PDB file of C-alpha atoms in Angstrom:
ATOM      1  CA  MET M  22      -1.231  28.898  -2.140  1.00 72.00           C
ATOM      2  CA  MET M  23       2.042  27.610  -0.255  1.00 70.00           C
ATOM      3  CA  ASN M  24       4.617  29.835   1.532  1.00 83.00           C
ATOM      4  CA  ASP M  25       8.131  29.975   1.114  1.00 83.00           C
ATOM      5  CA  GLN M  26       8.809  27.531   4.083  1.00 85.00           C
ATOM      6  CA  GLU M  27       6.159  25.330   2.617  1.00 87.00           C
ATOM      7  CA  ASN M  28       7.479  25.439  -0.740  1.00 89.00           C
ATOM      8  CA  THR M  29      10.746  24.579   0.811  1.00 91.00           C
ATOM      9  CA  ILE M  30       9.417  21.419   2.926  1.00 93.00           C
ATOM     10  CA  GLU M  31       7.569  20.385  -0.297  1.00 94.00           C
ATOM     11  CA  LYS M  32      10.800  20.492  -2.519  1.00 94.00           C
ATOM     12  CA  ILE M  33      12.862  18.634   0.299  1.00 96.00           C
ATOM     13  CA  LYS M  34      10.193  16.001   0.552  1.00 96.00           C
ATOM     14  CA  GLN M  35       9.813  15.414  -3.409  1.00 96.00           C
ATOM     15  CA  THR M  36      13.743  15.515  -3.731  1.00 97.00           C
ATOM     16  CA  ALA M  37      14.028  12.978  -0.921  1.00 97.00           C
ATOM     17  CA  LEU M  38      11.222  10.824  -2.230  1.00 98.00           C
ATOM     18  CA  ASP M  39      13.118  10.547  -5.716  1.00 97.00           C
ATOM     19  CA  GLU M  40      16.311   9.781  -3.618  1.00 97.00           C
ATOM     20  CA  PHE M  41      14.629   6.964  -1.734  1.00 98.00           C
ATOM     21  CA  PHE M  42      13.126   5.731  -5.010  1.00 97.00           C
ATOM     22  CA  MET M  43      16.221   5.391  -6.629  1.00 97.00           C
ATOM     23  CA  TYR M  44      18.834   4.001  -3.628  1.00 97.00           C
ATOM     24  CA  GLY M  45      16.483   3.322  -0.697  1.00 97.00           C
ATOM     25  CA  TYR M  46      16.330   4.296   2.522  1.00 97.00           C
ATOM     26  CA  ASN M  47      19.895   2.872   3.793  1.00 96.00           C
ATOM     27  CA  LYS M  48      21.627   4.539   0.856  1.00 97.00           C
ATOM     28  CA  ALA M  49      20.230   7.559   0.478  1.00 96.00           C
ATOM     29  CA  SER M  50      22.324  10.591   1.044  1.00 94.00           C
ATOM     30  CA  LEU M  51      20.962  13.664   2.922  1.00 94.00           C
ATOM     31  CA  ARG M  52      23.810  15.739   1.421  1.00 94.00           C
ATOM     32  CA  MET M  53      22.654  14.518  -2.081  1.00 96.00           C
ATOM     33  CA  ILE M  54      18.872  15.495  -0.988  1.00 96.00           C
ATOM     34  CA  CYS M  55      19.908  18.802   0.024  1.00 95.00           C
ATOM     35  CA  SER M  56      22.254  19.357  -2.765  1.00 95.00           C
ATOM     36  CA  ARG M  57      19.266  18.441  -5.213  1.00 95.00           C
ATOM     37  CA  ALA M  58      16.691  20.313  -3.745  1.00 94.00           C
ATOM     38  CA  GLY M  59      18.970  23.662  -3.542  1.00 94.00           C
ATOM     39  CA  VAL M  60      19.097  23.762   0.294  1.00 94.00           C
ATOM     40  CA  THR M  61      21.936  23.692   2.819  1.00 92.00           C
ATOM     41  CA  THR M  62      21.916  20.677   5.178  1.00 91.00           C
ATOM     42  CA  GLY M  63      21.367  23.480   7.880  1.00 90.00           C
ATOM     43  CA  ALA M  64      18.015  24.409   6.395  1.00 88.00           C
ATOM     44  CA  MET M  65      16.902  20.530   6.050  1.00 91.00           C
ATOM     45  CA  TYR M  66      17.890  19.843   9.586  1.00 92.00           C
ATOM     46  CA  PHE M  67      15.819  23.146  10.590  1.00 93.00           C
ATOM     47  CA  TYR M  68      12.766  21.137   9.334  1.00 94.00           C
ATOM     48  CA  PHE M  69      13.714  17.633   9.989  1.00 95.00           C
ATOM     49  CA  LYS M  70      16.010  16.713  12.833  1.00 93.00           C
ATOM     50  CA  ASN M  71      17.594  13.655  10.719  1.00 95.00           C
ATOM     51  CA  LYS M  72      16.861  11.187   7.873  1.00 96.00           C
ATOM     52  CA  GLU M  73      14.307   9.177   9.826  1.00 96.00           C
ATOM     53  CA  ALA M  74      12.203  12.109  10.552  1.00 96.00           C
ATOM     54  CA  LEU M  75      12.199  13.372   6.998  1.00 97.00           C
ATOM     55  CA  PHE M  76      11.267   9.627   5.790  1.00 97.00           C
ATOM     56  CA  ARG M  77       8.459   9.661   8.421  1.00 97.00           C
ATOM     57  CA  GLY M  78       7.426  13.136   7.523  1.00 96.00           C
ATOM     58  CA  ILE M  79       6.971  11.761   3.789  1.00 97.00           C
ATOM     59  CA  PHE M  80       5.470   8.386   4.488  1.00 97.00           C
ATOM     60  CA  GLU M  81       3.393   8.405   7.590  1.00 97.00           C
ATOM     61  CA  PRO M  82       0.293  10.634   6.321  1.00 96.00           C
ATOM     62  CA  LEU M  83       0.102   8.000   3.382  1.00 96.00           C
ATOM     63  CA  VAL M  84       0.373   5.007   5.552  1.00 96.00           C
ATOM     64  CA  VAL M  85      -2.311   6.638   7.767  1.00 96.00           C
ATOM     65  CA  GLN M  86      -4.518   7.251   4.879  1.00 96.00           C
ATOM     66  CA  TYR M  87      -4.212   3.838   3.593  1.00 94.00           C
ATOM     67  CA  GLU M  88      -5.036   1.913   6.474  1.00 94.00           C
ATOM     68  CA  GLU M  89      -8.188   4.165   7.428  1.00 95.00           C
ATOM     69  CA  LEU M  90      -9.239   3.490   3.713  1.00 94.00           C
ATOM     70  CA  LEU M  91      -8.688  -0.055   4.219  1.00 90.00           C
ATOM     71  CA  VAL M  92     -10.781  -0.249   6.914  1.00 91.00           C
ATOM     72  CA  ARG M  93     -13.585   2.037   5.148  1.00 94.00           C
ATOM     73  CA  TYR M  94     -13.740  -0.350   2.383  1.00 91.00           C
ATOM     74  CA  MET M  95     -13.509  -3.396   4.219  1.00 88.00           C
ATOM     75  CA  GLU M  96     -16.745  -2.399   6.076  1.00 91.00           C
ATOM     76  CA  LEU M  97     -18.343  -1.593   2.967  1.00 92.00           C
ATOM     77  CA  GLU M  98     -17.564  -4.691   1.255  1.00 88.00           C
ATOM     78  CA  LEU M  99     -18.869  -6.589   4.136  1.00 87.00           C
ATOM     79  CA  ALA M 100     -22.154  -4.579   3.944  1.00 91.00           C
ATOM     80  CA  GLU M 101     -22.223  -5.032   0.048  1.00 90.00           C
ATOM     81  CA  PRO M 102     -20.154  -7.563  -1.235  1.00 87.00           C
ATOM     82  CA  GLU M 103     -20.582  -6.760  -5.127  1.00 87.00           C
ATOM     83  CA  LEU M 104     -19.003  -3.657  -4.457  1.00 89.00           C
ATOM     84  CA  GLY M 105     -15.897  -5.839  -4.152  1.00 87.00           C
ATOM     85  CA  THR M 106     -14.276  -5.070  -7.366  1.00 87.00           C
ATOM     86  CA  GLN M 107     -15.235  -1.335  -7.324  1.00 92.00           C
ATOM     87  CA  LEU M 108     -13.578  -0.854  -4.014  1.00 91.00           C
ATOM     88  CA  ASP M 109     -10.559  -2.513  -5.057  1.00 91.00           C
ATOM     89  CA  VAL M 110     -10.242  -0.186  -8.114  1.00 92.00           C
ATOM     90  CA  GLN M 111     -10.703   3.005  -5.795  1.00 95.00           C
ATOM     91  CA  MET M 112      -7.904   1.511  -3.437  1.00 93.00           C
ATOM     92  CA  MET M 113      -5.836   0.896  -6.265  1.00 94.00           C
ATOM     93  CA  ARG M 114      -6.285   4.420  -7.560  1.00 95.00           C
ATOM     94  CA  PHE M 115      -5.243   5.909  -4.364  1.00 96.00           C
ATOM     95  CA  ILE M 116      -1.957   3.395  -4.333  1.00 95.00           C
ATOM     96  CA  LEU M 117      -1.238   4.391  -8.099  1.00 95.00           C
ATOM     97  CA  GLU M 118      -1.266   8.016  -7.419  1.00 96.00           C
ATOM     98  CA  HIS M 119       1.459   7.342  -4.879  1.00 96.00           C
ATOM     99  CA  ARG M 120       3.208   4.579  -6.874  1.00 95.00           C
ATOM    100  CA  LYS M 121       6.996   5.659  -5.678  1.00 96.00           C
ATOM    101  CA  GLU M 122       5.918   5.780  -2.253  1.00 97.00           C
ATOM    102  CA  ALA M 123       4.107   2.379  -2.118  1.00 96.00           C
ATOM    103  CA  VAL M 124       7.378   0.813  -3.719  1.00 96.00           C
ATOM    104  CA  VAL M 125       9.648   2.516  -1.240  1.00 97.00           C
ATOM    105  CA  ILE M 126       7.591   1.532   1.641  1.00 95.00           C
ATOM    106  CA  LEU M 127       7.234  -2.065   0.520  1.00 94.00           C
ATOM    107  CA  GLU M 128      10.316  -2.912  -0.847  1.00 95.00           C
ATOM    108  CA  LYS M 129      12.997   0.048   0.136  1.00 97.00           C
ATOM    109  CA  ALA M 130      12.517   0.893   3.422  1.00 97.00           C
ATOM    110  CA  GLN M 131      15.112  -1.456   5.332  1.00 97.00           C
ATOM    111  CA  GLY M 132      16.687   0.463   8.175  1.00 96.00           C
ATOM    112  CA  SER M 133      13.758   2.837   8.440  1.00 96.00           C
ATOM    113  CA  CYS M 134      10.845   2.699  11.045  1.00 94.00           C
ATOM    114  CA  TYR M 135       9.097   1.270   8.268  1.00 96.00           C
ATOM    115  CA  GLU M 136      11.173  -1.585   7.145  1.00 96.00           C
ATOM    116  CA  MET M 137       8.428  -4.068   8.205  1.00 95.00           C
ATOM    117  CA  TYR M 138       5.590  -2.360   6.545  1.00 95.00           C
ATOM    118  CA  ARG M 139       5.553  -5.017   3.871  1.00 93.00           C
ATOM    119  CA  SER M 140       4.653  -7.573   6.639  1.00 93.00           C
ATOM    120  CA  LYS M 141       2.076  -5.538   8.143  1.00 93.00           C
ATOM    121  CA  ALA M 142       0.522  -4.807   4.637  1.00 92.00           C
ATOM    122  CA  GLU M 143       0.275  -8.859   4.284  1.00 92.00           C
ATOM    123  CA  GLU M 144      -1.132  -8.953   7.753  1.00 93.00           C
ATOM    124  CA  LEU M 145      -3.697  -6.305   7.112  1.00 90.00           C
ATOM    125  CA  MET M 146      -4.479  -8.039   3.712  1.00 89.00           C
ATOM    126  CA  GLU M 147      -4.855 -11.335   5.691  1.00 92.00           C
ATOM    127  CA  GLN M 148      -7.086  -9.751   8.040  1.00 91.00           C
ATOM    128  CA  SER M 149      -9.555  -8.338   5.309  1.00 88.00           C
ATOM    129  CA  ILE M 150      -9.883 -11.640   3.725  1.00 88.00           C
ATOM    130  CA  TYR M 151     -10.089 -13.625   6.894  1.00 89.00           C
ATOM    131  CA  THR M 152     -12.906 -11.118   8.079  1.00 88.00           C
ATOM    132  CA  PHE M 153     -14.748 -11.607   4.382  1.00 85.00           C
ATOM    133  CA  TYR M 154     -14.486 -15.089   4.362  1.00 85.00           C
ATOM    134  CA  LYS M 155     -15.707 -15.759   7.844  1.00 86.00           C
ATOM    135  CA  SER M 156     -18.581 -13.307   7.302  1.00 85.00           C
ATOM    136  CA  ARG M 157     -19.597 -15.605   4.228  1.00 82.00           C
ATOM    137  CA  MET M 158     -18.907 -18.804   5.537  1.00 80.00           C
ATOM    138  CA  GLU M 159     -19.926 -18.370   9.126  1.00 74.00           C
ATOM    139  CA  CYS M 160     -17.401 -20.347  10.328  1.00 78.00           C
ATOM    140  CA  GLU M 161     -13.380 -19.909  10.998  1.00 86.00           C
ATOM    141  CA  PRO M 162     -11.581 -19.823   7.763  1.00 86.00           C
ATOM    142  CA  ASP M 163      -8.171 -21.832   7.105  1.00 88.00           C
ATOM    143  CA  GLU M 164      -5.562 -19.401   8.568  1.00 91.00           C
ATOM    144  CA  LYS M 165      -3.005 -20.996   6.239  1.00 93.00           C
ATOM    145  CA  LEU M 166      -5.111 -20.471   3.128  1.00 90.00           C
ATOM    146  CA  VAL M 167      -6.004 -16.736   4.029  1.00 90.00           C
ATOM    147  CA  LYS M 168      -2.241 -16.275   4.345  1.00 92.00           C
ATOM    148  CA  ILE M 169      -1.431 -17.643   1.006  1.00 92.00           C
ATOM    149  CA  LEU M 170      -4.339 -15.625  -0.345  1.00 89.00           C
ATOM    150  CA  ALA M 171      -3.070 -12.495   0.837  1.00 90.00           C
ATOM    151  CA  LYS M 172       0.107 -12.810  -0.398  1.00 91.00           C
ATOM    152  CA  ILE M 173      -0.956 -13.631  -3.804  1.00 90.00           C
ATOM    153  CA  ARG M 174      -2.706 -10.430  -3.912  1.00 88.00           C
ATOM    154  CA  LEU M 175      -0.330  -8.297  -2.528  1.00 89.00           C
ATOM    155  CA  ASP M 176       2.021  -9.792  -5.075  1.00 90.00           C
ATOM    156  CA  GLY M 177      -0.602  -9.043  -7.788  1.00 90.00           C
ATOM    157  CA  CYS M 178      -0.909  -5.520  -6.352  1.00 90.00           C
ATOM    158  CA  LEU M 179       2.818  -4.951  -6.820  1.00 91.00           C
ATOM    159  CA  GLU M 180       3.044  -6.355  -9.933  1.00 93.00           C
ATOM    160  CA  ILE M 181       0.687  -3.812 -11.222  1.00 94.00           C
ATOM    161  CA  ILE M 182       2.275  -0.887  -8.861  1.00 93.00           C
ATOM    162  CA  LYS M 183       6.034  -1.582 -10.559  1.00 92.00           C
ATOM    163  CA  GLY M 184       4.670  -2.425 -14.075  1.00 91.00           C
ATOM    164  CA  ASN M 185       5.175   0.203 -16.754  1.00 89.00           C
ATOM    165  CA  TYR M 186       1.349   0.667 -17.134  1.00 93.00           C
ATOM    166  CA  SER M 187      -0.768   4.082 -17.234  1.00 94.00           C
ATOM    167  CA  MET M 188      -3.280   4.876 -14.720  1.00 94.00           C
ATOM    168  CA  GLU M 189      -5.985   3.506 -17.008  1.00 95.00           C
ATOM    169  CA  ASP M 190      -4.475   0.349 -17.708  1.00 95.00           C
ATOM    170  CA  SER M 191      -3.743  -0.039 -14.274  1.00 94.00           C
ATOM    171  CA  LEU M 192      -6.921   0.238 -13.346  1.00 93.00           C
ATOM    172  CA  TYR M 193      -8.592  -1.838 -16.398  1.00 92.00           C
ATOM    173  CA  LEU M 194      -6.122  -4.762 -14.809  1.00 92.00           C
ATOM    174  CA  VAL M 195      -7.482  -4.360 -11.094  1.00 91.00           C
ATOM    175  CA  GLU M 196     -11.093  -4.293 -12.434  1.00 91.00           C
ATOM    176  CA  LYS M 197     -10.651  -7.366 -14.607  1.00 89.00           C
ATOM    177  CA  ILE M 198      -8.465  -9.234 -11.572  1.00 87.00           C
ATOM    178  CA  GLY M 199     -11.221  -8.266  -9.147  1.00 85.00           C
ATOM    179  CA  ILE M 200     -14.007  -9.838 -11.374  1.00 85.00           C
ATOM    180  CA  TYR M 201     -11.848 -13.133 -11.633  1.00 82.00           C
ATOM    181  CA  SER M 202     -11.124 -13.247  -7.930  1.00 81.00           C
ATOM    182  CA  MET M 203     -14.898 -12.726  -6.908  1.00 78.00           C
ATOM    183  CA  GLY M 204     -16.024 -15.675  -8.955  1.00 77.00           C
ATOM    184  CA  GLY M 205     -12.996 -17.569  -7.341  1.00 78.00           C
ATOM    185  CA  THR M 206     -14.057 -16.600  -3.909  1.00 76.00           C
ATOM    186  CA  ASP M 207     -17.520 -17.444  -4.120  1.00 76.00           C
ATOM    187  CA  LYS M 208     -16.510 -21.131  -5.785  1.00 80.00           C
ATOM    188  CA  LEU M 209     -13.843 -21.269  -3.015  1.00 80.00           C
ATOM    189  CA  ILE M 210     -16.299 -20.574  -0.453  1.00 78.00           C
ATOM    190  CA  GLN M 211     -18.646 -22.876  -1.680  1.00 80.00           C
ATOM    191  CA  ASN M 212     -16.192 -25.825  -1.635  1.00 79.00           C
ATOM    192  CA  LEU M 213     -14.734 -24.726   2.032  1.00 76.00           C
ATOM    193  CA  ARG M 214     -18.699 -25.116   3.086  1.00 74.00           C
ATOM    194  CA  GLU M 215     -19.005 -28.726   1.921  1.00 75.00           C
ATOM    195  CA  PRO M 216     -17.464 -31.636   3.977  1.00 65.00           C
ATOM    196  CA  HIS M 217     -14.303 -32.873   2.405  1.00 59.00           C
ATOM    197  CA  SER M 218     -11.401 -35.334   3.179  1.00 45.00           C
ATOM    198  CA  MET M 219      -8.009 -35.082   1.696  1.00 50.00           C
TER     199      MET M 219
END
């Protein structure tokens, strides 16, 4: 059970998240956040020294958790490739449980410490795809191809996150895309192993 201080901090964070989601980091107003949370600006500054600290307080724990999950799931998929679709569904469940946070950090964080996080997410996706393909091909995959595949995958994730889908529908879509992706991945790896000319 939370005490009064923890309740106040949580109320500020939830209200701030709504404000960041509606207006983005740059246009979000601390005065409006305090007003909507029912706290004074002095109380807010007691817990968070500025807007950046408040933003970081909301997003940093989730970013750390997301990146840890990504590493763990990548290791599991390398060991057992057939788990790929199931792991995609688990990862998307985590993201969908933090849907607003995902939209803010990927599309509305300009001006904050996370303004480049979309690029980082693409790099993490590239790294994951590159490592998987390399393990299956036993040679270096084409980096240009990996970059495009990562972008397609991230755009697909964003489409589901931003769509007006229920959790059940979203996870259904992720599962079906994963099945489609696995078939395409196997075929592409087979094609890349064959000598070819352009």
